[in-house]
Amino acid sequence: MSAETSRRNVRILTWISIATGVIGGLLVAFPTVLPFGGPWVQLALGIATLVLAFRARKIGIAEIEGFDGRLSLFAALLGFLIVFFAGQVAFGILVDVATP
C-alpha cells in the first residue's frame, strides 16, 4: 500500500472508531435509551471501537513514517471504558438469569 492510501485508511478507521465509541459512551451514560438489549449493544459498540482503533494503530505503525497514534489510542481507551461498564451490567444480567 502507498503511504497516502495508508494515511486515508488510518484516518477512516480512527474516525469510525471514535464515532462508535461516542455512541457507545452515550448509551452507557443514558442506558434507558435502549430498554431492550442495551448492554449487549453497548458491548458490541465497545468491541467494534477496540477492533477499529487497534486496526488503525497497526496500519499506522507498520506503514506510516513518524506515525502519531494519539487519536486512535484515545479511541481504544474509550472502547475499553465502554466494554468495562457495559460488561458489568451484562454480567449482572447473566448472574440474575442463572440464579434461581
Coordinates of N, CA, C and O in Angstrom, one line a residue:
M1 N 0.8 -1.2 0.0 CA 0.0 0.0 0.0 C 0.9 1.2 0.0 O 1.9 1.3 0.6
S2 N 0.4 2.3 -0.7 CA 1.2 3.5 -0.7 C 0.9 4.2 0.7 O 0.0 3.9 1.4
A3 N 1.8 5.2 0.9 CA 1.7 5.9 2.2 C 0.4 6.7 2.2 O -0.2 6.8 3.3
E4 N 0.0 7.3 1.1 CA -1.3 8.1 1.1 C -2.5 7.2 1.3 O -3.4 7.6 2.1
T5 N -2.5 6.0 0.8 CA -3.6 5.1 1.0 C -3.6 4.6 2.5 O -4.7 4.5 3.1
S6 N -2.5 4.4 3.0 CA -2.4 4.0 4.4 C -2.9 5.2 5.3 O -3.6 4.9 6.3
R7 N -2.5 6.4 5.0 CA -3.0 7.5 5.8 C -4.5 7.6 5.7 O -5.2 7.9 6.7
R8 N -5.1 7.5 4.5 CA -6.5 7.5 4.4 C -7.2 6.4 5.2 O -8.2 6.7 5.9
N9 N -6.7 5.2 5.1 CA -7.3 4.1 5.8 C -7.2 4.3 7.4 O -8.2 4.1 8.1
V10 N -6.1 4.8 7.8 CA -5.9 5.1 9.3 C -6.9 6.2 9.7 O -7.6 6.1 10.7
R11 N -7.0 7.2 8.9 CA -8.0 8.3 9.2 C -9.4 7.8 9.3 O -10.1 8.1 10.2
I12 N -9.8 7.0 8.3 CA -11.2 6.5 8.2 C -11.4 5.6 9.4 O -12.4 5.7 10.1
L13 N -10.5 4.6 9.7 CA -10.7 3.7 10.8 C -10.7 4.4 12.1 O -11.5 4.1 13.0
T14 N -9.9 5.4 12.3 CA -9.8 6.2 13.5 C -11.1 6.9 13.8 O -11.7 6.9 14.9
W15 N -11.6 7.6 12.8 CA -12.8 8.4 13.0 C -14.1 7.5 13.2 O -15.0 7.9 13.9
I16 N -14.1 6.4 12.5 CA -15.2 5.5 12.7 C -15.2 4.9 14.1 O -16.2 4.8 14.8
S17 N -14.0 4.6 14.6 CA -13.8 4.1 15.9 C -14.2 5.1 17.0 O -14.9 4.8 18.0
I18 N -13.9 6.4 16.7 CA -14.3 7.4 17.7 C -15.8 7.6 17.6 O -16.4 7.7 18.7
A19 N -16.4 7.5 16.5 CA -17.9 7.6 16.4 C -18.6 6.5 17.1 O -19.5 6.7 17.9
T20 N -18.1 5.2 16.9 CA -18.7 4.1 17.6 C -18.5 4.2 19.1 O -19.4 3.9 19.9
G21 N -17.3 4.8 19.5 CA -17.0 5.0 20.9 C -17.9 6.0 21.5 O -18.4 5.8 22.7
V22 N -18.2 7.1 20.8 CA -19.1 8.1 21.4 C -20.5 7.6 21.5 O -21.2 7.8 22.5
I23 N -21.0 6.9 20.5 CA -22.3 6.3 20.5 C -22.4 5.3 21.7 O -23.4 5.4 22.5
G24 N -21.4 4.5 21.9 CA -21.4 3.5 23.0 C -21.3 4.3 24.3 O -22.0 3.9 25.3
G25 N -20.5 5.3 24.4 CA -20.4 6.1 25.6 C -21.7 6.8 26.0 O -22.1 6.8 27.2
L26 N -22.4 7.3 25.0 CA -23.7 7.9 25.3 C -24.7 6.8 25.7 O -25.6 7.1 26.6
L27 N -24.7 5.6 25.2 CA -25.6 4.6 25.6 C -25.2 4.1 27.0 O -26.1 3.7 27.8
V28 N -24.0 4.1 27.4 CA -23.6 3.8 28.8 C -24.1 4.9 29.7 O -24.6 4.6 30.8
A29 N -24.0 6.2 29.3 CA -24.4 7.3 30.2 C -25.9 7.3 30.3 O -26.4 7.7 31.3
F30 N -26.6 7.0 29.2 CA -28.1 7.0 29.2 C -28.6 5.6 28.8 O -29.1 5.4 27.7
P31 N -28.6 4.7 29.8 CA -29.0 3.3 29.4 C -30.5 3.1 29.1 O -30.8 2.1 28.5
T32 N -31.3 4.1 29.5 CA -32.7 3.9 29.2 C -33.1 4.2 27.8 O -34.3 3.9 27.4
V33 N -32.2 4.6 27.0 CA -32.5 4.9 25.6 C -32.8 3.6 24.8 O -33.7 3.6 24.0
L34 N -32.1 2.5 25.2 CA -32.3 1.2 24.6 C -32.8 0.3 25.7 O -32.0 -0.3 26.4
P35 N -34.1 0.2 25.9 CA -34.6 -0.6 27.1 C -34.4 -2.1 26.9 O -34.2 -2.8 27.8
F36 N -34.4 -2.5 25.6 CA -34.2 -4.0 25.4 C -32.9 -4.2 24.7 O -32.6 -3.7 23.6
G37 N -32.0 -5.0 25.3 CA -30.7 -5.4 24.7 C -29.7 -4.3 24.8 O -28.7 -4.3 24.1
G38 N -29.9 -3.3 25.7 CA -29.0 -2.2 25.8 C -27.5 -2.6 26.1 O -26.6 -2.2 25.4
P39 N -27.3 -3.4 27.2 CA -25.9 -3.8 27.5 C -25.2 -4.5 26.4 O -24.0 -4.4 26.1
W40 N -26.0 -5.3 25.6 CA -25.4 -6.1 24.5 C -25.0 -5.2 23.4 O -24.0 -5.4 22.7
V41 N -25.8 -4.2 23.1 CA -25.5 -3.3 22.1 C -24.2 -2.5 22.5 O -23.3 -2.2 21.7
Q42 N -24.2 -2.1 23.7 CA -23.1 -1.3 24.3 C -21.8 -2.2 24.2 O -20.7 -1.6 23.8
L43 N -21.9 -3.4 24.5 CA -20.7 -4.3 24.4 C -20.2 -4.4 22.9 O -19.1 -4.4 22.7
A44 N -21.2 -4.6 22.0 CA -20.9 -4.7 20.6 C -20.2 -3.4 20.1 O -19.2 -3.5 19.4
L45 N -20.7 -2.3 20.5 CA -20.1 -1.0 20.1 C -18.7 -0.8 20.7 O -17.8 -0.3 20.1
G46 N -18.5 -1.3 22.0 CA -17.2 -1.2 22.6 C -16.2 -2.1 21.9 O -15.0 -1.7 21.7
I47 N -16.6 -3.3 21.6 CA -15.7 -4.2 20.9 C -15.4 -3.7 19.5 O -14.2 -3.7 19.0
A48 N -16.4 -3.1 18.8 CA -16.1 -2.6 17.5 C -15.2 -1.4 17.6 O -14.3 -1.2 16.7
T49 N -15.3 -0.6 18.6 CA -14.4 0.5 18.8 C -13.0 0.0 19.0 O -12.0 0.6 18.4
L50 N -12.8 -1.0 19.8 CA -11.5 -1.5 20.1 C -10.9 -2.1 18.8 O -9.7 -1.9 18.5
V51 N -11.6 -2.9 18.1 CA -11.1 -3.5 16.8 C -10.7 -2.5 15.8 O -9.6 -2.5 15.2
L52 N -11.5 -1.5 15.6 CA -11.2 -0.4 14.6 C -10.0 0.4 15.0 O -9.2 0.7 14.2
A53 N -10.0 0.8 16.3 CA -8.9 1.6 16.8 C -7.5 0.9 16.7 O -6.5 1.4 16.3
F54 N -7.5 -0.4 17.1 CA -6.3 -1.2 17.0 C -5.9 -1.5 15.6 O -4.7 -1.6 15.3
R55 N -6.8 -1.7 14.7 CA -6.5 -1.9 13.3 C -5.9 -0.6 12.7 O -4.9 -0.7 12.0
A56 N -6.4 0.6 13.1 CA -5.8 1.8 12.7 C -4.4 2.0 13.2 O -3.5 2.4 12.4
R57 N -4.2 1.6 14.4 CA -2.8 1.7 15.0 C -1.9 0.8 14.3 O -0.7 1.1 14.0
K58 N -2.4 -0.4 14.0 CA -1.5 -1.4 13.3 C -1.0 -0.9 12.0 O 0.1 -1.0 11.6
I59 N -2.0 -0.4 11.2 CA -1.7 0.1 9.9 C -0.7 1.3 10.0 O 0.3 1.4 9.3
G60 N -1.0 2.2 10.9 CA -0.2 3.4 11.1 C 1.2 3.1 11.5 O 2.1 3.7 11.0
I61 N 1.4 2.2 12.5 CA 2.7 1.9 12.9 C 3.5 1.2 11.9 O 4.7 1.4 11.7
A62 N 2.9 0.3 11.1 CA 3.6 -0.5 10.1 C 3.9 0.2 8.9 O 4.9 0.0 8.2
E63 N 3.0 1.2 8.5 CA 3.2 1.7 7.1 C 3.4 3.2 7.0 O 3.6 3.7 5.9
I64 N 3.3 3.9 8.1 CA 3.4 5.4 8.0 C 4.6 5.8 8.8 O 4.7 5.6 10.0
E65 N 5.5 6.5 8.1 CA 6.7 7.0 8.8 C 6.3 8.1 9.8 O 5.6 9.1 9.4
G66 N 6.8 8.1 11.0 CA 6.5 9.1 12.0 C 5.1 9.1 12.4 O 4.5 10.2 12.7
F67 N 4.4 8.0 12.5 CA 3.0 7.9 12.9 C 2.8 8.4 14.3 O 3.4 8.0 15.2
D68 N 1.8 9.3 14.4 CA 1.4 9.8 15.7 C 0.0 9.2 16.0 O -1.0 9.7 15.4
G69 N -0.1 8.2 16.8 CA -1.3 7.5 17.1 C -2.1 7.9 18.3 O -2.8 7.1 18.9
R70 N -2.0 9.2 18.7 CA -2.7 9.6 19.9 C -4.2 9.5 19.8 O -4.9 9.1 20.7
L71 N -4.8 9.9 18.6 CA -6.2 9.8 18.4 C -6.7 8.4 18.4 O -7.8 8.1 19.0
S72 N -6.1 7.5 17.7 CA -6.5 6.1 17.8 C -6.3 5.5 19.2 O -7.1 4.6 19.6
L73 N -5.3 5.9 19.9 CA -5.1 5.5 21.3 C -6.3 6.0 22.2 O -6.8 5.2 23.0
F74 N -6.7 7.2 21.9 CA -7.9 7.7 22.6 C -9.1 6.9 22.3 O -9.9 6.6 23.2
A75 N -9.3 6.5 21.1 CA -10.5 5.7 20.7 C -10.4 4.3 21.4 O -11.4 3.8 21.8
A76 N -9.2 3.7 21.5 CA -9.0 2.4 22.1 C -9.3 2.5 23.6 O -10.0 1.7 24.1
L77 N -8.9 3.6 24.3 CA -9.2 3.8 25.7 C -10.7 4.0 25.9 O -11.3 3.4 26.8
L78 N -11.4 4.7 25.0 CA -12.8 4.8 25.0 C -13.5 3.5 24.9 O -14.4 3.2 25.6
G79 N -13.0 2.6 24.0 CA -13.5 1.3 23.8 C -13.4 0.4 25.1 O -14.3 -0.3 25.4
F80 N -12.2 0.5 25.7 CA -12.0 -0.2 27.0 C -13.0 0.2 28.0 O -13.5 -0.6 28.8
L81 N -13.2 1.5 28.1 CA -14.2 2.0 29.1 C -15.6 1.5 28.9 O -16.3 1.1 29.8
I82 N -16.0 1.5 27.6 CA -17.3 1.1 27.3 C -17.5 -0.4 27.6 O -18.5 -0.9 28.2
V83 N -16.5 -1.2 27.2 CA -16.5 -2.7 27.5 C -16.6 -2.9 29.0 O -17.3 -3.8 29.5
F84 N -15.8 -2.1 29.7 CA -15.8 -2.3 31.2 C -17.2 -2.0 31.8 O -17.7 -2.9 32.5
F85 N -17.7 -0.9 31.5 CA -19.0 -0.5 32.1 C -20.2 -1.4 31.6 O -21.0 -1.8 32.4
A86 N -20.2 -1.6 30.3 CA -21.3 -2.4 29.8 C -21.1 -3.9 30.2 O -22.1 -4.6 30.4
G87 N -19.9 -4.3 30.3 CA -19.6 -5.7 30.8 C -20.1 -5.9 32.2 O -20.6 -7.0 32.5
Q88 N -20.0 -4.9 33.0 CA -20.5 -5.1 34.4 C -22.0 -5.3 34.4 O -22.6 -6.2 35.1
V89 N -22.7 -4.5 33.6 CA -24.2 -4.6 33.5 C -24.6 -6.0 32.9 O -25.5 -6.7 33.4
A90 N -23.9 -6.4 31.8 CA -24.2 -7.6 31.2 C -23.9 -8.8 32.1 O -24.7 -9.8 32.1
F91 N -22.9 -8.7 32.9 CA -22.6 -9.8 33.8 C -23.6 -9.9 34.9 O -24.0 -11.0 35.3
G92 N -24.1 -8.8 35.4 CA -25.2 -8.7 36.3 C -26.4 -9.4 35.8 O -27.1 -10.1 36.5
I93 N -26.7 -9.1 34.6 CA -27.9 -9.7 33.9 C -27.8 -11.2 33.8 O -28.7 -12.0 34.1
L94 N -26.6 -11.7 33.4 CA -26.3 -13.1 33.4 C -26.4 -13.8 34.7 O -26.9 -14.9 34.8
V95 N -25.9 -13.1 35.8 CA -26.0 -13.7 37.1 C -27.4 -13.8 37.6 O -27.8 -14.8 38.2
D96 N -28.2 -12.7 37.3 CA -29.6 -12.7 37.7 C -30.4 -13.9 37.0 O -31.3 -14.5 37.6
V97 N -30.1 -14.1 35.7 CA -30.7 -15.2 35.0 C -30.3 -16.6 35.5 O -31.1 -17.5 35.6
A98 N -29.1 -16.7 35.9 CA -28.5 -18.0 36.3 C -28.9 -18.4 37.7 O -29.0 -19.6 38.0
T99 N -29.2 -17.4 38.6 CA -29.5 -17.8 40.0 C -31.1 -17.9 40.1 O -31.8 -17.1 39.6
P100 N -31.5 -19.0 40.7 CA -33.0 -19.2 40.9 C -33.6 -18.3 41.9 O -33.2 -17.8 42.8

